[in-house]
Coordinates of C-alpha atoms and ligand atoms in Angstrom, one line a residue:
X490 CA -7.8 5.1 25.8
X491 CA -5.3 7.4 26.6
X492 CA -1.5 6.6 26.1
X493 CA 1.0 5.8 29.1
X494 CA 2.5 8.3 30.7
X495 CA 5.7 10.1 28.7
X496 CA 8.2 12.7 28.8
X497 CA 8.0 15.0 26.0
X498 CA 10.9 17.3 24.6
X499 CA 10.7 19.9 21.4
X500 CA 14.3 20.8 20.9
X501 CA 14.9 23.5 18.0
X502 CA 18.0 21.6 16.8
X503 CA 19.3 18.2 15.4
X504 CA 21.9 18.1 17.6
X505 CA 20.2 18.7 20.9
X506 CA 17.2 16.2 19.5
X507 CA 19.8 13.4 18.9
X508 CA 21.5 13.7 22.4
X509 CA 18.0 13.6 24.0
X510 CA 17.3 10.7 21.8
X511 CA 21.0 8.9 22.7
X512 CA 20.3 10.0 26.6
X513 CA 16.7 8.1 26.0
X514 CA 18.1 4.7 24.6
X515 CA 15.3 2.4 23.6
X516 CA 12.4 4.1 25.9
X517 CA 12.6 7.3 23.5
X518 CA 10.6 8.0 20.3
X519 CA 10.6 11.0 17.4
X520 CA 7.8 12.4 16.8
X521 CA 7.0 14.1 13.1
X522 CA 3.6 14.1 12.3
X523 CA 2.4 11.9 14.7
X524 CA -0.4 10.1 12.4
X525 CA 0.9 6.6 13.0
X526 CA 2.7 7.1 16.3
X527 CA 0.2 8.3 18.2
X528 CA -2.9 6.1 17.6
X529 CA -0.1 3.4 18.7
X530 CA 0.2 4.7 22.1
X531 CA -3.7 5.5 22.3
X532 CA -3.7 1.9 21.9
X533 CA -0.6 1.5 24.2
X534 CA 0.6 -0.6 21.2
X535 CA 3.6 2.0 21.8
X536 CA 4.5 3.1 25.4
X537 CA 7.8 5.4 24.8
X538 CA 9.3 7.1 28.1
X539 CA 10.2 10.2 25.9
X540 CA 9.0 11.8 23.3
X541 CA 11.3 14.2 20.9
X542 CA 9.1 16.1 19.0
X543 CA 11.1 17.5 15.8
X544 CA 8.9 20.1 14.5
X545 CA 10.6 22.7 16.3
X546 CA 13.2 22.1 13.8
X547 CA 14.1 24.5 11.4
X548 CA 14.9 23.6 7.8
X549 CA 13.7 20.1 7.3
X550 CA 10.3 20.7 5.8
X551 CA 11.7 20.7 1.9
X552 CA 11.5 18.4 -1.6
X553 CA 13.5 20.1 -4.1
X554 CA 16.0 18.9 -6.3
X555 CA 19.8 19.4 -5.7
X556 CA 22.5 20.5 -7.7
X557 CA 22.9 16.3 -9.3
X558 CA 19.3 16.2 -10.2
X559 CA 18.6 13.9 -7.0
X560 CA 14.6 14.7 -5.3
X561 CA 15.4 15.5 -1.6
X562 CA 12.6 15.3 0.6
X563 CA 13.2 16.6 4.2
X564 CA 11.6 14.8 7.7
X565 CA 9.2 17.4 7.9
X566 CA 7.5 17.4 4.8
X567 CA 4.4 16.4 4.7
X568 CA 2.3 14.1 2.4
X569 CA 0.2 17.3 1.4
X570 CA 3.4 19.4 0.6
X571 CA 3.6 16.6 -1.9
X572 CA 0.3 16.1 -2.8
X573 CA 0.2 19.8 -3.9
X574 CA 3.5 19.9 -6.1
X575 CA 4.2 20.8 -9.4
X576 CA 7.5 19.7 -9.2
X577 CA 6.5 16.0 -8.5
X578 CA 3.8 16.2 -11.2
X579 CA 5.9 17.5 -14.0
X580 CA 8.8 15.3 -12.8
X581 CA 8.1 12.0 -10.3
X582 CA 4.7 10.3 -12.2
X583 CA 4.9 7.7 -9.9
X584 CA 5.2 10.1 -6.3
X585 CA 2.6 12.4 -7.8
X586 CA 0.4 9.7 -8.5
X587 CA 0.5 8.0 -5.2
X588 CA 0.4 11.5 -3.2
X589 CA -3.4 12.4 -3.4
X590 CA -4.1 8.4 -2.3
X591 CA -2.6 8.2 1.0
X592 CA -5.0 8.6 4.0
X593 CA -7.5 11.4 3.9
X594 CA -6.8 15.3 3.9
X595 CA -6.6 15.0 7.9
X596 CA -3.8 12.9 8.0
X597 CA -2.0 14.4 5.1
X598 CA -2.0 17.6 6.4
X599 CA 0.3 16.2 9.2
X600 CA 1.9 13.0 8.5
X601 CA 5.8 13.0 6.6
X602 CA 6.9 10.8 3.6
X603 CA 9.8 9.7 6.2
X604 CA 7.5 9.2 9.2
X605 CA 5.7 6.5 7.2
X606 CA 9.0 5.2 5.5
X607 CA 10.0 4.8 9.3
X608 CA 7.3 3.4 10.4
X609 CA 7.8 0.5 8.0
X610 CA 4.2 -0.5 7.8
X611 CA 3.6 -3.0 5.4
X612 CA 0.5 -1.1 3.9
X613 CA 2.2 2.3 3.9
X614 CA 2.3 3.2 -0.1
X615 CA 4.9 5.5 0.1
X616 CA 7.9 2.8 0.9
X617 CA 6.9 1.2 -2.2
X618 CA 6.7 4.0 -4.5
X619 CA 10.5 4.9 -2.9
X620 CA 11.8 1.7 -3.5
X621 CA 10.4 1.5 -6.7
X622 CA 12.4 4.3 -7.6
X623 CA 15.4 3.2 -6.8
X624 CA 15.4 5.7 -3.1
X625 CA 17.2 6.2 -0.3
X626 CA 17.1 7.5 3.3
X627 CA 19.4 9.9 4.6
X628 CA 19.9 9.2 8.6
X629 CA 21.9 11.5 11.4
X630 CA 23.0 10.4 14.6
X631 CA 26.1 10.8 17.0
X632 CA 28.7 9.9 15.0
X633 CA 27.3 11.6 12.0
X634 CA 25.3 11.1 8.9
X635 CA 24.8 7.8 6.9
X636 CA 22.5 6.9 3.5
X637 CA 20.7 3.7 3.3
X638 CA 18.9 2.6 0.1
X639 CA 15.2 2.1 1.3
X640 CA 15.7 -1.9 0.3
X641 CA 17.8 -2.1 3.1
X642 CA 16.4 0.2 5.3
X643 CA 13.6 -1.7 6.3
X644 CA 13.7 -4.7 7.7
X645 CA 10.7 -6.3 8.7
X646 CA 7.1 -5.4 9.9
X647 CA 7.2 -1.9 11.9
X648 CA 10.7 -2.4 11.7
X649 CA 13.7 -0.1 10.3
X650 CA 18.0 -0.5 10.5
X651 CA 17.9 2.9 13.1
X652 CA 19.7 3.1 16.3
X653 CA 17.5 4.5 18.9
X654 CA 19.8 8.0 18.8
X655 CA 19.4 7.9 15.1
X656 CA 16.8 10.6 13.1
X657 CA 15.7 10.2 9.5
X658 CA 16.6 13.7 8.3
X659 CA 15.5 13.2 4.7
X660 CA 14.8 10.6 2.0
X661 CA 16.3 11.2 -1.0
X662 CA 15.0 9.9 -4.9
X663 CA 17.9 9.7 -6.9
X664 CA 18.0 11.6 -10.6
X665 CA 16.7 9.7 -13.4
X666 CA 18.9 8.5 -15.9
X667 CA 16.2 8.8 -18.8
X668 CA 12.6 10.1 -19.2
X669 CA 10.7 8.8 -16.4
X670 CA 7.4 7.1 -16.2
X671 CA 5.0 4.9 -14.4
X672 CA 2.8 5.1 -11.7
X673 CA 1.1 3.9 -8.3
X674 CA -2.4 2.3 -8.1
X675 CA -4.3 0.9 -4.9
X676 CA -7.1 -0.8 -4.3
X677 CA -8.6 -0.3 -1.2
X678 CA -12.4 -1.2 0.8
X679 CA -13.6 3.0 0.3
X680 CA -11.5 6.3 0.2
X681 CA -8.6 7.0 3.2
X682 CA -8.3 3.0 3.3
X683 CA -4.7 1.5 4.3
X684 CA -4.1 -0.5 0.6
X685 CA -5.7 -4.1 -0.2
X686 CA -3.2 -4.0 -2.7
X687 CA -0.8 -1.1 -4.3
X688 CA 1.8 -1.4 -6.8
X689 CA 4.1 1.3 -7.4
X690 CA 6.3 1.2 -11.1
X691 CA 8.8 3.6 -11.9
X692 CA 10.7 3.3 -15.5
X693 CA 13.0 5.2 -17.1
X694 CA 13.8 5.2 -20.8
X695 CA 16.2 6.8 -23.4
X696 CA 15.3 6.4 -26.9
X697 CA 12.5 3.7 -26.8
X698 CA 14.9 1.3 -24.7
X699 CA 14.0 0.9 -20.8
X700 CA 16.9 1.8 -18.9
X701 CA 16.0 1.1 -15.5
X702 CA 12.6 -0.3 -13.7
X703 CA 11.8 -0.6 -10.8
X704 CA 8.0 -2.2 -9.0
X705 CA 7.2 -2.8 -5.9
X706 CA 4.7 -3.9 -3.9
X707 CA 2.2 -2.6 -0.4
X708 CA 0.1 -4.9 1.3
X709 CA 0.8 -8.2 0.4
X710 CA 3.3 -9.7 2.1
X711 CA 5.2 -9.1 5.9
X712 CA 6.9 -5.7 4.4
X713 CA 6.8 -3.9 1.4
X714 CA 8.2 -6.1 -1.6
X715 CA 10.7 -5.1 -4.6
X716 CA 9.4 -7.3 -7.4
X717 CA 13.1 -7.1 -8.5
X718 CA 12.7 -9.8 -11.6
X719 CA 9.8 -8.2 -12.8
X720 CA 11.7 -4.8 -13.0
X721 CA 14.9 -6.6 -14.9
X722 CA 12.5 -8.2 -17.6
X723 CA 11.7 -5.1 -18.4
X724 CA 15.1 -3.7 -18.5
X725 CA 17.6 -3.2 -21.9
X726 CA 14.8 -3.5 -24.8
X727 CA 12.0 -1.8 -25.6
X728 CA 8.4 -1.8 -23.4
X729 CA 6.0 -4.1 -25.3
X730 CA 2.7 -6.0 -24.9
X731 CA 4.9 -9.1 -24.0
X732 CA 7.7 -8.1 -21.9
X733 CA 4.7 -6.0 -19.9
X734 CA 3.2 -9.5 -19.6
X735 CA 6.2 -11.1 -18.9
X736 CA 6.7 -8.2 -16.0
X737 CA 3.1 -8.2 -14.4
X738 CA 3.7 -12.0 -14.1
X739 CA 7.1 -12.1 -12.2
X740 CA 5.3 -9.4 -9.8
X741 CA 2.1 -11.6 -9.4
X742 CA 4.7 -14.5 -8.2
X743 CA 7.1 -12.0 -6.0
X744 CA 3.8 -10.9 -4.1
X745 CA 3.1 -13.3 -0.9
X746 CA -0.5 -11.8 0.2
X747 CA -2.7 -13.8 3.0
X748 CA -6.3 -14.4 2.4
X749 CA -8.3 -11.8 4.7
X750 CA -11.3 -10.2 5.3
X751 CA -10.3 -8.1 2.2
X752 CA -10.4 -10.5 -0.3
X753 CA -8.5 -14.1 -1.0
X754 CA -4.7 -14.0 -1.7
X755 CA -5.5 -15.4 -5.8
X756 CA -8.0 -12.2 -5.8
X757 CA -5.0 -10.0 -4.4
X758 CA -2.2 -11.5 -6.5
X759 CA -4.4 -11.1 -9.7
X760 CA -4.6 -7.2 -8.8
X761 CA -1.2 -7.1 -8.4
X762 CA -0.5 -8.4 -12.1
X763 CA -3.5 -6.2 -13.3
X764 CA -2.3 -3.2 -11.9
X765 CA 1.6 -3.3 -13.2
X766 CA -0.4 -4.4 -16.8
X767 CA -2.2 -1.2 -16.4
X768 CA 0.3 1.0 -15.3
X769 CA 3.1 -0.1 -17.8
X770 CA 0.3 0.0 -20.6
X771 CA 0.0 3.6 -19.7
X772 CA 3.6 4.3 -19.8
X773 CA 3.5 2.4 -22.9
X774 CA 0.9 4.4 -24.5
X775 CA 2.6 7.6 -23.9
X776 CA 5.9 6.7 -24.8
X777 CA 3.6 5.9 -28.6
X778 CA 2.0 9.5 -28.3
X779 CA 5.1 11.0 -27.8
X780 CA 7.0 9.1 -30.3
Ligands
FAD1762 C1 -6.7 7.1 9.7 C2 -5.3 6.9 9.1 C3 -5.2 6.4 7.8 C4 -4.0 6.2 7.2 N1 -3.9 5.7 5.9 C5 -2.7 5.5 5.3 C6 -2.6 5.1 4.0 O1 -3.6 4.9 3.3 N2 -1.4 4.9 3.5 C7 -0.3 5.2 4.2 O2 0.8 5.0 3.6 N3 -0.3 5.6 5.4 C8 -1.5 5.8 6.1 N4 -1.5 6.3 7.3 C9 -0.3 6.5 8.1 C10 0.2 8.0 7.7 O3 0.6 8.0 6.4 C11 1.4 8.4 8.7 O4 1.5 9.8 8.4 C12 2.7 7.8 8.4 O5 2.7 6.4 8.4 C13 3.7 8.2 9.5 O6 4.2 9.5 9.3 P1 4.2 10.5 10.5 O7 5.0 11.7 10.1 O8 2.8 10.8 10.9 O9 5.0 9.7 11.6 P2 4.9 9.5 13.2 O10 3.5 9.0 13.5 O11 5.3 10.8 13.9 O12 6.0 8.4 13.4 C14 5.8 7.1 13.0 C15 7.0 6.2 13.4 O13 8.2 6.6 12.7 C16 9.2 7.2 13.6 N5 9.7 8.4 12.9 C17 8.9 9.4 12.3 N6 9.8 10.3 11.8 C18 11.0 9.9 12.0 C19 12.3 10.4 11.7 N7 12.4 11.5 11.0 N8 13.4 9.8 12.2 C20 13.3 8.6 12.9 N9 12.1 8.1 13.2 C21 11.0 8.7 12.8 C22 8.4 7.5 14.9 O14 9.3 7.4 16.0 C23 7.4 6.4 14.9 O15 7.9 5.2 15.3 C24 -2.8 6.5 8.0 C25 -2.9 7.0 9.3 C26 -4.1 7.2 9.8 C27 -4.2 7.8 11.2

């Protein structure tokens, strides 16, 4: 099918793509890499009046790390930018992990971390590996710029805290206050699948003591889920078979997955316990090897 019609606009700045965007109200839409936004309006699940294309943007196709050790990732960099870097895999486990397992090479060659943390999709991995890590999202409109931590930046289903004349300009990770670890894991029906189930971990330690985790969860429940207990049991001691127990469980009970032609909702929440076991176990087993 072919989408309704649309105006379409490629402005070169920020400024003039917000004023189009305030002038457009609720009828307009940004466009970044146009891998979930589209297929919407083939469908005419979507049916924006305008369109503002950002690529014609200067400067917002980055990740690099700023002067206080935060990640910055800019609107326009896309998930094979990431996929491809060394600084994520000597320094994000968890990013670099998930990278290489979102979509297939044809969409990663277009779509954006941000698109897809704006798109709020429940089964998008990258809003759990961000919130797992404690992120944020950096947004510009009008009256200027504001951060939101990703926990609060989306809201539902599809659904994020912009205003229509808002953009996304960048998310941002912030710097670790230890050695990091972790990792992301998704099970899905064959290769390029939206996830079944994916749980993203993120833990930082100094010494042998965890200072800060974080999991979350994509895929089983209404939005992407910060298994925020799970994360605090593991918080203030060392990581060991029993508080990784203790962890995997709290996540199994924070998931809320729906029985579906991928498999029943006990299959779905046993993955989710499996796959923080397995991830932490990992961490775990590094930590020993590099003790
Ligand atoms: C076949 C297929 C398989 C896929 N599989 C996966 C998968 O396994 N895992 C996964 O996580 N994702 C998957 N996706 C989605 C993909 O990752 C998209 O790239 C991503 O969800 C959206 O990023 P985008 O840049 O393409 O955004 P777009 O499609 O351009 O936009 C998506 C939405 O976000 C808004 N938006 C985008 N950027 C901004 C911004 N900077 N500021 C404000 N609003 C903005 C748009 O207005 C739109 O509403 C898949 C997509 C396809 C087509």
């Amino acid at each position: 099918m072919y989408p309704s019609r649309f105006r379409y606009e490629a402005p070169h700045s920020l400024d003039e793509a917000i004023a189009l965007l305030h002038d457009g109200g609720d009828d307009a839409k940004v466009l970044a890499g146009g891998q979930s936004l589209v297929p919407l309006m083939k469908l005419r699940f979507a049916s924006p009046e305008l369109i503002v294309d950002i690529n014609n943007i200067p400067g917002l196709d980055y990740h690099r790390v700023d002067a206080e050790g935060n990640l910055r990732i800019g609107a326009l960099c896309r998930h094979v930018d990431l996929e491809r870097s060394d600084l994520l895999k000597t320094t994000q486990p968890t990013m670099a992990a998930a990278a290489p397992l979102i979509a297939d090479p044809i969409v990663r060659n277009r779509g954006t971390l941000v698109g897809s943390l704006c798109h709020a999709d429940p089964q998008g991995d990258w809003a759990s590996v961000v919130m797992a890590l404690g992120g944020s999202v950096v947004a510009r409109g009008p009256s200027g710029r504001r951060s939101i931590r990703l926990a609060d930046f989306v809201v539902g289903p599809f659904q994020n805290v912009l205003e229509p004349d808002e953009i996304a300009v960048e998310a941002v990770i912030p710097a670790p206050k230890g050695v990091r670890s972790g990792g992301y894991l998704k099970l899905e029906r064959r290769v390029g699948d939206f996830a079944t189930v994916g749980v993203a971990v993120a833990v930082e330690t100094s010494g042998e003591t965890v200072t800060r985790a974080g999991i979350a969860l994509t895929g089983v429940g209404g939005s992407t889920i910060a298994a925020t207990e799970a994360g605090q049991a593991l918080t203030g001691k060392p990581l060991t078979a029993e508080s990784i127990e203790q962890a995997a469980e709290l996540a199994a009970q924070a998931a809320r997955p729906r029985t579906d032609h991928r498999g029943s909702a006990e299959y779905k929440r046993h993955m989710v316990r499996t796959f923080v076991e397995r991830i932490l176990s990992r961490a775990n087993g590094t930590a020993e090897r590099a003790a």
